[in-house]
CSV table of C-alpha atoms in Angstrom, one decimal:
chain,number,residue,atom,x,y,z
A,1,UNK,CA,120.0,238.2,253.5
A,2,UNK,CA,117.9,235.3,253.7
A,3,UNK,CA,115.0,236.3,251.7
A,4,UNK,CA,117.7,237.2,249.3
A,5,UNK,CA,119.1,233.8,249.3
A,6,UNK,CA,115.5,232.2,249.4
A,7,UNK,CA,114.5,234.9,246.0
A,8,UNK,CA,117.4,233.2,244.3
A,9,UNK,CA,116.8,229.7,244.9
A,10,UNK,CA,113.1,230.4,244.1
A,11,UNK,CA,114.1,232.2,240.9
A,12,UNK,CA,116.7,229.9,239.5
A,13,UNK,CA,114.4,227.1,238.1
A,14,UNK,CA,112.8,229.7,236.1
A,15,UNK,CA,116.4,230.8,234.7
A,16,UNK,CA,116.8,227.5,233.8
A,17,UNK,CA,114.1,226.6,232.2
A,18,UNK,CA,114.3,229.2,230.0
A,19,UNK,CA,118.0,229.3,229.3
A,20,UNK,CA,116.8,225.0,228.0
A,21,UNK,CA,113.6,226.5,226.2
A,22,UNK,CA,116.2,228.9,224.0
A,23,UNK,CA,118.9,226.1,223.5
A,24,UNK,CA,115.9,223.9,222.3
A,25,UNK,CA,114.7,226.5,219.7
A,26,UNK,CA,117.5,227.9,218.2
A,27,UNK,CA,120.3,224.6,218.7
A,28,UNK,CA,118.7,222.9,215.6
A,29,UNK,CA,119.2,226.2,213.2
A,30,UNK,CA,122.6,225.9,212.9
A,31,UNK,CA,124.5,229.0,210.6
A,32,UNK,CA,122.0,231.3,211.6
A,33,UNK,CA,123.9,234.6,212.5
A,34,UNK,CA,121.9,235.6,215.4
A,35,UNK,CA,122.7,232.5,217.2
A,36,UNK,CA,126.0,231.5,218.6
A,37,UNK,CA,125.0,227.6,218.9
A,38,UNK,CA,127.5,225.1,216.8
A,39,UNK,CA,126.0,223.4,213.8
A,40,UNK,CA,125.2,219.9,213.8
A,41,UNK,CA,125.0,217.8,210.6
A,42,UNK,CA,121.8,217.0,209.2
A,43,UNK,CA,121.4,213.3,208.3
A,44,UNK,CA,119.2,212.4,204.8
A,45,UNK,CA,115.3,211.7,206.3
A,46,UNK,CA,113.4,208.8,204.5
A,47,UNK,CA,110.9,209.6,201.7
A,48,UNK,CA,108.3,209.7,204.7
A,49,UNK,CA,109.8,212.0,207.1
A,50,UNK,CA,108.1,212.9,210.3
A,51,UNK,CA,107.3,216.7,211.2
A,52,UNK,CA,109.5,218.4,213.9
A,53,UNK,CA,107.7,219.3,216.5
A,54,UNK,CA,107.0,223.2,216.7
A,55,UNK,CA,109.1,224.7,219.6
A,56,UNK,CA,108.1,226.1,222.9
A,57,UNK,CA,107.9,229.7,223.2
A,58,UNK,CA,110.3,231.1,225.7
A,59,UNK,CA,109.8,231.6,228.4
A,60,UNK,CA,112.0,234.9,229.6
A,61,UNK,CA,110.7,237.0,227.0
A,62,UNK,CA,108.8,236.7,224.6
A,63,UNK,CA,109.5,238.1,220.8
A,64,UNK,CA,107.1,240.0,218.6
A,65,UNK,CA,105.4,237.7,216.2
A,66,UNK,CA,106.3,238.4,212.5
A,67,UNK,CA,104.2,240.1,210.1
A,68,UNK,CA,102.2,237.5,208.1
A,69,UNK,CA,103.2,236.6,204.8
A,70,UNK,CA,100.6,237.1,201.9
A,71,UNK,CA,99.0,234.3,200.8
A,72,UNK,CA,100.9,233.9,197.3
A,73,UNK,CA,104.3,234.5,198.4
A,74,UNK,CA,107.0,231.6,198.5
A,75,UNK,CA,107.7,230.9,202.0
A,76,UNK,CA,110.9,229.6,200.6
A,77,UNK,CA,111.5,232.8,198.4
A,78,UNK,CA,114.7,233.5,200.0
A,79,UNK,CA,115.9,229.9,200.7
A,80,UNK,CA,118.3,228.6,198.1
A,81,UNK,CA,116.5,226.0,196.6
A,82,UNK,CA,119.0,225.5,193.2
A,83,UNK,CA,119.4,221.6,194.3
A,84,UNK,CA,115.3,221.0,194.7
A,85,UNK,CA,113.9,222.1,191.9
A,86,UNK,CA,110.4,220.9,191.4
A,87,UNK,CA,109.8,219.2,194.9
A,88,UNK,CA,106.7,220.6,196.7
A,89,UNK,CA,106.5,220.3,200.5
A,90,UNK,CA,102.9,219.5,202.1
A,91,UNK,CA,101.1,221.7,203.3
A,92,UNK,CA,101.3,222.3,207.2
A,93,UNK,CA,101.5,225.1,210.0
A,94,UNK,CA,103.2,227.9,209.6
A,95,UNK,CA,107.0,228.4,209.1
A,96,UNK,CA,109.2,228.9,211.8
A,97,UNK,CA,112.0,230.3,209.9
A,98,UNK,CA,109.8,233.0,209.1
A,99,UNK,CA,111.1,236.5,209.6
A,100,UNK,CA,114.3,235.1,210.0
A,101,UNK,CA,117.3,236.8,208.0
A,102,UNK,CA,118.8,233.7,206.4
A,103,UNK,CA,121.2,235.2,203.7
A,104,UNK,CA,123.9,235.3,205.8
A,105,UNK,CA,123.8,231.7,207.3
A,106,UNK,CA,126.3,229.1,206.4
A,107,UNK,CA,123.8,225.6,205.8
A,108,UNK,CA,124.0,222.9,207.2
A,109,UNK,CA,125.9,219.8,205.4
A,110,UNK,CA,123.0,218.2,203.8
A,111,UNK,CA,123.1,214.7,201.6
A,112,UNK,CA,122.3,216.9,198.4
A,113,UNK,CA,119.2,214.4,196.8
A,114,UNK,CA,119.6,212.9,192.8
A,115,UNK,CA,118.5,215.6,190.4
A,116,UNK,CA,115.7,215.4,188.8
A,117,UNK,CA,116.1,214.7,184.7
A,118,UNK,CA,112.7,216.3,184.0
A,119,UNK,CA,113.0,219.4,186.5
A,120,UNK,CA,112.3,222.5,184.3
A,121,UNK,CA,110.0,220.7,181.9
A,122,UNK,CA,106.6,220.8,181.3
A,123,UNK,CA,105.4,217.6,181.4
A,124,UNK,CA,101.5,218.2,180.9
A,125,UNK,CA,101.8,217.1,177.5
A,126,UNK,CA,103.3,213.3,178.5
A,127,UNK,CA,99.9,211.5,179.9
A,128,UNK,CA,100.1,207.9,180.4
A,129,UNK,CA,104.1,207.9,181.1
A,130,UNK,CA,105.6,206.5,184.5
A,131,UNK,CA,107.0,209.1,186.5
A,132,UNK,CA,110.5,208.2,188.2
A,133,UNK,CA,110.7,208.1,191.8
A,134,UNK,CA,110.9,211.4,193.3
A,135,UNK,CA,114.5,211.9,195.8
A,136,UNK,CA,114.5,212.1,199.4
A,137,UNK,CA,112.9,216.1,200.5
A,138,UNK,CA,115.1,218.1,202.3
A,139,UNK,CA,112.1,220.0,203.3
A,140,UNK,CA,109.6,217.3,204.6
A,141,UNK,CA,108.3,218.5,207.6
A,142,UNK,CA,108.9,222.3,206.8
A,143,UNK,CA,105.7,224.1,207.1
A,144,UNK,CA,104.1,225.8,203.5
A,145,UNK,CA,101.1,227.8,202.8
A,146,UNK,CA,98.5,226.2,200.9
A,147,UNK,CA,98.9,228.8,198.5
A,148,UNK,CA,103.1,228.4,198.3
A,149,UNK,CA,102.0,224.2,197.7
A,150,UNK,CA,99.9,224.8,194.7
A,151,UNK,CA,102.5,227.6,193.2
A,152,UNK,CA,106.5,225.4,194.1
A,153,UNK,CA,108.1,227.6,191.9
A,154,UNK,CA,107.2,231.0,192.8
A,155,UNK,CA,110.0,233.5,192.9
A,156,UNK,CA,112.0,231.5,190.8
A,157,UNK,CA,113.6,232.9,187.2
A,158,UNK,CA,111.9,230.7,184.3
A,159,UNK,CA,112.6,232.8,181.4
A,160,UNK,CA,115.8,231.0,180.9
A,161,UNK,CA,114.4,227.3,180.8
A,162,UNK,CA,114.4,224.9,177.5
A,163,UNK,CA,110.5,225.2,176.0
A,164,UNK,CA,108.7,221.4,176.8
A,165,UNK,CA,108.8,219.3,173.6
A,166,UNK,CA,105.3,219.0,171.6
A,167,UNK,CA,104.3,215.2,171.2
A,168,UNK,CA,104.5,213.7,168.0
A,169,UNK,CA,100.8,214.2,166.1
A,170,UNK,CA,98.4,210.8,166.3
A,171,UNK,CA,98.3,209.9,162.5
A,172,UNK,CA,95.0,207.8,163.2
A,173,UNK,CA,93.7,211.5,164.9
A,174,UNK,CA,90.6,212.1,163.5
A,175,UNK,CA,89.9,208.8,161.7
A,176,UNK,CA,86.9,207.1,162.5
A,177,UNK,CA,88.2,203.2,164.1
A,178,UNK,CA,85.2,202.3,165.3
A,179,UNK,CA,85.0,199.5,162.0
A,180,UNK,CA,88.2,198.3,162.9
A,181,UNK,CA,88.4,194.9,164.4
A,182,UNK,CA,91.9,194.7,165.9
A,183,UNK,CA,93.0,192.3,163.3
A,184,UNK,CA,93.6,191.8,159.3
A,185,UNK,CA,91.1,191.5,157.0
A,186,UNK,CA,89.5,188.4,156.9
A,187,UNK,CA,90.6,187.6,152.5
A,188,UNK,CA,90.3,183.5,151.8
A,189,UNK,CA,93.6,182.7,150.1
A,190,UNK,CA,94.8,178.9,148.6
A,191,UNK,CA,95.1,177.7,152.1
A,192,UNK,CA,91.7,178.1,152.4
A,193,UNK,CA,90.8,176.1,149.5
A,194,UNK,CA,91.4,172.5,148.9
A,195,UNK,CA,94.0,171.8,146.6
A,196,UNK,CA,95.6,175.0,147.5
A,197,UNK,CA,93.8,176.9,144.7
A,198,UNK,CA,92.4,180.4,145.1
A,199,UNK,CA,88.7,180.8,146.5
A,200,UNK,CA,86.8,182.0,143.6
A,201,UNK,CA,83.1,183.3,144.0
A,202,UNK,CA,80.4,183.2,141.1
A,203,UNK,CA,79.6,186.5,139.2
A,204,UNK,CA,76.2,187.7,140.5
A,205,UNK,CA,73.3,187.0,138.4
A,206,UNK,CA,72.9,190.5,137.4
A,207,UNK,CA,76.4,190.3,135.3
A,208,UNK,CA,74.8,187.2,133.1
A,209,UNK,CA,71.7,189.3,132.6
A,210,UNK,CA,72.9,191.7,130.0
A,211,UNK,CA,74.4,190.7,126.5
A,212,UNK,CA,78.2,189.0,126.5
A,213,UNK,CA,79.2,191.9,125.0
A,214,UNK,CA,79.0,195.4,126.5
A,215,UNK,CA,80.0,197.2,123.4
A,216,UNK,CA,77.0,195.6,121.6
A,217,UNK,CA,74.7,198.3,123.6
A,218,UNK,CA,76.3,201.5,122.1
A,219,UNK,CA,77.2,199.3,119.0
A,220,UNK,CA,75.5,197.3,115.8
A,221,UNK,CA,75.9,194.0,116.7
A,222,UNK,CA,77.1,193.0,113.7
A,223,UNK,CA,80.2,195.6,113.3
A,224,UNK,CA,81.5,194.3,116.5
A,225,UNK,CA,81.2,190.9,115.7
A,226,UNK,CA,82.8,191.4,112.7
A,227,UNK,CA,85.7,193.5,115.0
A,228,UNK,CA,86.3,190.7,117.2
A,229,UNK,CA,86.5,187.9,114.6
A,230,UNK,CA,89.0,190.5,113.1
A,231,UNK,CA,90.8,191.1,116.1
A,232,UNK,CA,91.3,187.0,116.9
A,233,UNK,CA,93.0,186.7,113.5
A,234,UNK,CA,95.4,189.3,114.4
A,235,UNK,CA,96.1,187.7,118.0
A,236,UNK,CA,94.7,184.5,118.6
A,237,UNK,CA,94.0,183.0,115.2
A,238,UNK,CA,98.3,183.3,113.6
A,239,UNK,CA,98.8,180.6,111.0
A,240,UNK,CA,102.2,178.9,111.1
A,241,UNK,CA,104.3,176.4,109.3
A,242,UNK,CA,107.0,174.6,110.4
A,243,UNK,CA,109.2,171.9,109.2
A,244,UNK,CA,111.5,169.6,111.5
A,245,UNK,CA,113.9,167.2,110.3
A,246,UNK,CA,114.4,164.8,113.4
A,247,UNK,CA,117.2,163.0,111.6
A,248,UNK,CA,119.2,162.5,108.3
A,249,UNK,CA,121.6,160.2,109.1
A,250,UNK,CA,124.2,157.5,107.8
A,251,UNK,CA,124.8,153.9,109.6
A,252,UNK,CA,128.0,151.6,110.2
A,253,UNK,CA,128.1,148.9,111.9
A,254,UNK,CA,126.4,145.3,111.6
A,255,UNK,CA,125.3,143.9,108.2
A,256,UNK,CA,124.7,146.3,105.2
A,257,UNK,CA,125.8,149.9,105.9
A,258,UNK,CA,122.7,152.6,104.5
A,259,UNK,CA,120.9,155.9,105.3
A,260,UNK,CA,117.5,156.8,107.1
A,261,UNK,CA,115.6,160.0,107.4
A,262,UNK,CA,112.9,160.5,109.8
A,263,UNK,CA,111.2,164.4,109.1
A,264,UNK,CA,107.9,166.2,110.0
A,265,UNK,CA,106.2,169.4,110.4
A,266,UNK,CA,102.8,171.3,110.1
A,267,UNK,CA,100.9,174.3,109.2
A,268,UNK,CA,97.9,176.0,110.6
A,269,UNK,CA,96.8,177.2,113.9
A,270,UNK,CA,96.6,176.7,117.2
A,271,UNK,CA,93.9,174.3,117.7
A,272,UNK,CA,93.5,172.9,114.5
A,273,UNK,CA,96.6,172.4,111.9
A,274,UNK,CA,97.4,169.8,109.1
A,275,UNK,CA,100.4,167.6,109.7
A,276,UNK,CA,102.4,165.7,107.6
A,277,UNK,CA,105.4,162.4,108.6
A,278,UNK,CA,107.9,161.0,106.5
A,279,UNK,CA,110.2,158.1,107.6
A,280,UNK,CA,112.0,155.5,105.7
A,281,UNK,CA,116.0,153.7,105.0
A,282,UNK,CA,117.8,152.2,102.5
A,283,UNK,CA,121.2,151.1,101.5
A,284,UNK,CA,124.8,153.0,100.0
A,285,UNK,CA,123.8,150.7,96.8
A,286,UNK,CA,120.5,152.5,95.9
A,287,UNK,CA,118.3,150.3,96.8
A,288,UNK,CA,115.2,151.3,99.0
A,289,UNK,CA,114.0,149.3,101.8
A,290,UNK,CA,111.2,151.0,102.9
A,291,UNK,CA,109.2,154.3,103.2
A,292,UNK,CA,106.3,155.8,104.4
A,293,UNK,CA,104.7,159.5,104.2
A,294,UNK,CA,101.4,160.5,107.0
A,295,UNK,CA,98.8,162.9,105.8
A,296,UNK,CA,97.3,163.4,109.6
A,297,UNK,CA,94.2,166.6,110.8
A,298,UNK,CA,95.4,167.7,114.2
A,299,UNK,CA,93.5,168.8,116.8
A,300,UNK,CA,94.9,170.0,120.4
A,301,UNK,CA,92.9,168.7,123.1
A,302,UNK,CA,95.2,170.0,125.9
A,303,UNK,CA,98.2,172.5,126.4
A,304,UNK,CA,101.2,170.3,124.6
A,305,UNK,CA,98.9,167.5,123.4
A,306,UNK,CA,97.4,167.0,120.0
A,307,UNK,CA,95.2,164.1,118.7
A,308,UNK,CA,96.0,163.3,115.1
A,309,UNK,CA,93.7,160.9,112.4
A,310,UNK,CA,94.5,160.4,108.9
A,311,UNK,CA,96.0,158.3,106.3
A,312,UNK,CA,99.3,156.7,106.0
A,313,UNK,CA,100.7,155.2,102.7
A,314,UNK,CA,103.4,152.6,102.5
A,315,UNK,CA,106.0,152.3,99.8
A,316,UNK,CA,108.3,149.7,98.7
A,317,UNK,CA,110.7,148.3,95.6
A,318,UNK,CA,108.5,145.1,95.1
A,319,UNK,CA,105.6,147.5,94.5
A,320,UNK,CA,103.3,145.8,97.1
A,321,UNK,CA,102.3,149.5,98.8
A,322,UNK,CA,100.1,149.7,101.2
A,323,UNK,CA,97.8,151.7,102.9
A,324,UNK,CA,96.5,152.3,106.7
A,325,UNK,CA,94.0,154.3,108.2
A,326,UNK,CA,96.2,155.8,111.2
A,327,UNK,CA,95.0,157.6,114.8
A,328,UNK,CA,97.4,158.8,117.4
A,329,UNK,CA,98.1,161.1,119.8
A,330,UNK,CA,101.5,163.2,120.2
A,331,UNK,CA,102.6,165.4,122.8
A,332,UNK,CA,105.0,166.3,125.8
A,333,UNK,CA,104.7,164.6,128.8
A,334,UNK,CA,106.1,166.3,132.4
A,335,UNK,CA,109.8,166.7,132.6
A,336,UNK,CA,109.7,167.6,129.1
A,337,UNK,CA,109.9,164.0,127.0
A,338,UNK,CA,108.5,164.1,123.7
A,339,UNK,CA,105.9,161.2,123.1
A,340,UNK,CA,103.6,159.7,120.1
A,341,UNK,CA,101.9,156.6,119.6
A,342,UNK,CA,99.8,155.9,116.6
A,343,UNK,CA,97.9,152.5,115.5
A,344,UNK,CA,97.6,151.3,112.1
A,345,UNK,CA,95.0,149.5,110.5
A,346,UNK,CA,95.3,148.8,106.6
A,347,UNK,CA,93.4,148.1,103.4
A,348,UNK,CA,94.4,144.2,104.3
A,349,UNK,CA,92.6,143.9,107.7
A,350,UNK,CA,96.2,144.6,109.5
A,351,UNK,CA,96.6,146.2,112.7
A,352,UNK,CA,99.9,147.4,113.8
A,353,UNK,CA,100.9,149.8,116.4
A,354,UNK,CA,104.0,151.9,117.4
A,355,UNK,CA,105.0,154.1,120.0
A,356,UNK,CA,108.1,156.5,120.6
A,357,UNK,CA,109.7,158.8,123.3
A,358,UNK,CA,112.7,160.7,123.7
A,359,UNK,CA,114.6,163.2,125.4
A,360,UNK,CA,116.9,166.6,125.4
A,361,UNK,CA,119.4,166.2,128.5
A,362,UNK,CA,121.3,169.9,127.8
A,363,UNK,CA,124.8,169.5,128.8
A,364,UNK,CA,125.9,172.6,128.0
A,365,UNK,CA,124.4,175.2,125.5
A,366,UNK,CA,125.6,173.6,123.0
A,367,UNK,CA,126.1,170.3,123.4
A,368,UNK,CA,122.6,167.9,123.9
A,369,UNK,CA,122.8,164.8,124.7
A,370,UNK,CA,119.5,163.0,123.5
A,371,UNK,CA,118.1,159.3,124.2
A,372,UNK,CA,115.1,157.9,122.3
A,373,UNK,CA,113.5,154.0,122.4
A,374,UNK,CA,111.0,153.3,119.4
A,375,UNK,CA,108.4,149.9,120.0
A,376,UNK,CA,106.8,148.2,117.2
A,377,UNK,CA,103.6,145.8,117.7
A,378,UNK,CA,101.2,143.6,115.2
A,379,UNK,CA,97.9,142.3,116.0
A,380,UNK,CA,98.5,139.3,113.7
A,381,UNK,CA,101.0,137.3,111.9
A,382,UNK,CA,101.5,139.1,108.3
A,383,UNK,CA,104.0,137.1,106.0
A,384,UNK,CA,104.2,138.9,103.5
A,385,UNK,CA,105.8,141.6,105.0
A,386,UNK,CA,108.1,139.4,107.4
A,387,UNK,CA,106.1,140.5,110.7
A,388,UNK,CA,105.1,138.1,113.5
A,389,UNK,CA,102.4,139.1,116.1
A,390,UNK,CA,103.0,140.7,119.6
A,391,UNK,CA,106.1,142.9,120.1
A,392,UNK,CA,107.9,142.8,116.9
A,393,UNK,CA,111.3,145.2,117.6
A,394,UNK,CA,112.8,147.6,119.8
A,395,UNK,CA,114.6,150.5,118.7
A,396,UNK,CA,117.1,152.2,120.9
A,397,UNK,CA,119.6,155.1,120.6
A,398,UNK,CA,121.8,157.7,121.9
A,399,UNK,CA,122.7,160.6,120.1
A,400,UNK,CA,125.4,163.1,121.0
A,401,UNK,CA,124.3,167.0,119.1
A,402,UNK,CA,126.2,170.4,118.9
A,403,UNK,CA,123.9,173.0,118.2
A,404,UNK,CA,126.1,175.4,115.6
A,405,UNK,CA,122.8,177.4,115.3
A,406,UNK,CA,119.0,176.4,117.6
A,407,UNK,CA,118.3,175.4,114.2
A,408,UNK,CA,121.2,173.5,112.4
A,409,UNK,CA,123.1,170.6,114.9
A,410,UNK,CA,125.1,167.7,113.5
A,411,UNK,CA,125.4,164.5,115.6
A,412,UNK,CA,127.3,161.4,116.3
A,413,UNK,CA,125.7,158.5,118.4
A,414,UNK,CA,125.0,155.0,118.6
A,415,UNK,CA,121.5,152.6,117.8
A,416,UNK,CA,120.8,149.0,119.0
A,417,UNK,CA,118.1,147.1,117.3
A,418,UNK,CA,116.2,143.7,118.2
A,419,UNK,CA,114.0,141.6,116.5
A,420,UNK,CA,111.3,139.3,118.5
A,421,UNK,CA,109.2,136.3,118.2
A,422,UNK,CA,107.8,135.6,115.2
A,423,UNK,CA,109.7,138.4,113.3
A,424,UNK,CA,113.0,137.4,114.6
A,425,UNK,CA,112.6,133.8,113.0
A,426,UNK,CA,111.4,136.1,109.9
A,427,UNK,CA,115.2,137.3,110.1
A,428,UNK,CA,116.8,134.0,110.5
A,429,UNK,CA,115.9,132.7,107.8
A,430,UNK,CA,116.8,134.8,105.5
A,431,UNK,CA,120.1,134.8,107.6
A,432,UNK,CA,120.2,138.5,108.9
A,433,UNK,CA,120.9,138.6,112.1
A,434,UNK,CA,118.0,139.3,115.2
A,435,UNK,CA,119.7,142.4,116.9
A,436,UNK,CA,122.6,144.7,115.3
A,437,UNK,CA,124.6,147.8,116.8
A,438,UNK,CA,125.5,150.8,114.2
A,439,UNK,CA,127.6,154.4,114.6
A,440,UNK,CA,125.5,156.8,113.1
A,441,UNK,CA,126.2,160.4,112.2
A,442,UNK,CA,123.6,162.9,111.1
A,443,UNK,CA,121.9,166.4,111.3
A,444,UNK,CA,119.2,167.7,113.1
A,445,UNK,CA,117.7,170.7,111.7
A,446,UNK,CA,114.4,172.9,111.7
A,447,UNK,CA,113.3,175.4,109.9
C-alpha cells in the first residue's frame, strides 16, 4: 500500500503538467470542435504585432505530425478570409492550425479591420501614387509559407472581380523634350522695347541683294513696272473733289445787319491736290465789303496735315484789289480740332497773318454744337485799308447745327467781334463801334 501511495505521489506532477501543457495549447483556439475550452475574445493587435510563441508539445501523448502541405498551397485555403482581402502575413514557421478541421468552429469575436478601397484591383499600372495605410492584420504572427507570402490570394475565386482601369495615355509619349526648357519661349514684345514699341530686327543682307521686285526675275522689267504704276492708280493714286461750304449765313445784331460766306474745297490726290478758299461779307443793301478767293498747291507732309503755298487775290467796291503771295499750313490737331494759319505778304510790302480753330462737340447725332475763334495780325500800320499793327481783331462764335442729312445742316448761333489797337481807333473814327455781338443763322453743307 505504500509503494502504491508513494507511485501516485510520484506520478501526479507528471499528470499535471500535462493536463497545463494541453490547457496551454488548445485554451487560445477557442470554437474549435475538438476542444471543449470556452472562447475568449480576441482584442485588435497593433500594426506591429508580436508572434505567439509556438506551444509546448504534450507531454502525455504525443500526436502524429500532419502531412506537410505543398509548397504552393494557401495555408489559409480553408480560413475565411472575406474581411482580409489583400493582406499578406510574413513569412514565419510553420502553422499550427495545420491539419486542423476548422469548418466547423464558431470564431472568435474579432475587431473586423477597415476595408480596403483598392482590394481586388490591380494596381500595377498606378506607379508613383501613395498607398493608404494598410488596417490592423488579424493574422500577424500566424505562420505562412514563403511560397503562400508571395501568392495571398491563392484559392481565392477572381473570375468575378471588376478588370483594373487602363491609365490615361501620355500625350507628350513619344515626343522628343529634350529642347524644352521648362518655360515659354523667350519672344521680345513692346515691354521689351523703349517706348513700348515692338522689337523689330533688320532683314538680312541677303534680302537687299536681289532686285526690289521679285516678279522682275520671271518678268520684263518694263511690263511690271508698267503693272504696278497701273495698279497704284487703281488703289493708291484715286483722284477726288470735294467742295465744303463752312458757312452761308445772315447777321443781326449791332450796327448794319448783312451776309457772309466762308467756302472751300479741293481736287486731286492724296499727297498732292489743288485747293481753292473763298471768304467775304456785305450788307442787305447790296453793297460789298469785302472778298477774297485762294488759289493754294497742297502737299501732305503728315497723316491729317497739309502745307499749302499760293496766291491770294483781294477784292473790294473802291477797286483798290490787292494781291498776296500766301503760305500756310492746315490740319487736325489731337482731339480732333480743325486748325489753319496762313501769312500774307502783298504786292505793297504788307505782311499780315491769320490763324483759326474750331470744334465739333456732338451732342447727339444730330445736333452739333460747334465753337470756332479766328485771330487777325499786321506786321505794320496800313491806312489805307484801316489796319493798325500787332493783333488787329478777334473773332469768336458759337454755332448750334442739326444735321437733316451728314451733308446738309442749318444753324443758329451767336459771334462776338473786337477791334484792337491801332485798328480799333481806325473804327472810331469813322464812329463804328470797337466790338459788336450778332444772331446768325446759316447752312453748313458739303458736297
Amino acid at each position: 500500500m505504500s509503494r502504491a501511495l508513494f507511485a501516485a505521489v510520484a506520478v501526479l506532477p507528471l499528470i499535471l503538467a500535462a493536463g497545463a501543457a494541453v490547457a496551454q495549447s488548445h485554451g487560445g483556439h477557442a470554437g474549435h470542435g475538438a476542444h471543449a475550452a470556452p472562447a475568449r475574445p480576441v482584442q485588435a493587435r497593433p500594426q506591429q504585432a508580436r508572434p505567439r510563441p509556438a506551444p509546448k508539445p504534450r507531454a502525455a501523448a504525443p500526436r502524429p505530425a500532419a502531412p506537410a502541405a505543398p509548397v504552393a498551397a494557401d495555408p489559409h485555403a480553408d480560413h475565411d478570409r472575406g474581411g482580409h482581402a489583400g493582406h499578406a502575413a510574413p513569412a514565419a514557421a510553420a502553422d499550427p492550425h495545420a491539419g486542423h478541421d476548422m469548418s466547423g468552429m464558431q470564431a472568435a469575436p474579432v475587431q473586423t479591420p477597415a476595408a480596403d478601397p483598392h482590394a481586388g484591383h490591380d494596381m500595377s499600372g498606378h506607379a508613383g501614387h501613395a498607398a493608404q495605410p494598410a488596417p490592423v492584420d488579424p493574422h500577424a504572427g500566424h505562420a505562412m509559407s514563403p511560397a503562400a507570402a508571395a501568392a495571398p490570394y491563392a484559392g481565392h475565386d477572381m473570375s468575378g472581380m471588376a478588370p483594373a482601369q487602363t491609365p490615361a495615355a501620355d500625350p507628350h509619349a513619344g515626343h522628343d523634350m529634350s529642347a524644352v526648357t521648362g518655360g515659354a519661349p523667350n519672344i521680345p514684345t513692346s515691354v521689351d522695347a523703349v517706348g513700348g514699341r515692338m522689337v523689330e530686327t533688320p532683314p538680312p543682307a541677303a534680302a537687299r541683294a536681289a532686285p526690289a521686285h521679285a516678279a522682275d526675275l520671271l518678268f520684263d522689267p518694263a511690263v511690271m513696272a508698267a503693272s504696278r504704276k497701273q495698279l497704284l492708280v487703281e488703289n493708291g493714286d484715286v483722284r477726288t473733289t470735294a467742295v465744303l461750304i463752312d458757312s452761308i449765313e445772315a447777321g443781326f445784331g449791332d450796327g448794319e445787319e448783312g451776309y457772309s460766306w466762308n467756302a472751300q474745297g479741293w481736287t486731286g490726290g492724296d499727297i498732292n491736290r489743288f485747293w481753292w478758299k473763298t471768304e467775304g461779307e456785305g450788307a442787305f443793301d447790296g453793297q460789298l465789303h469785302d472778298a477774297e478767293v485762294q488759289a493754294l498747291y497742297s502737299r501732305a507732309i503728315a497723316p491729317f496735315w497739309d502745307v499749302q503755298a499760293g496766291v491770294r487775290r483781294d477784292f473790294r467796291p473802291d477797286g483798290d484789289d490787292t494781291t498776296h503771295l500766301t503760305l500756310g499750313v492746315q490740319g487736325v490737331v489731337p482731339y480732333w480740332f480743325e486748325m489753319s494759319a496762313a501769312a500774307f505778304l502783298s504786292t505793297e510790302g504788307d505782311l499780315t497773318a491769320r490763324a483759326e480753330a474750331e470744334y465739333d462737340q456732338r451732342l447727339t447725332q444730330k445736333w452739333i454744337l460747334q465753337p470756332a475763334i479766328e485771330v487777325a495780325l499786321s506786321a505794320s500800320d496800313i491806312p489805307e485799308l484801316e489796319v493798325g499793327s500787332g493783333l488787329t481783331s478777334v473773332t469768336a462764335g458759337l454755332r448750334l447745327r442739326y444735321e437733316i442729312r451728314k451733308e446738309f445742316a442749318p444753324y443758329v448761333g451767336v459771334e462776338w467781334s473786337r477791334a484792337f489797337g491801332d485798328t480799333a481807333d481806325y473804327a472810331r473814327a469813322r464812329g463804328d463801334d470797337v466790338d459788336a455781338t450778332r444772331v446768325v443763322v446759316g447752312i453748313k453743307a458739303w458736297f
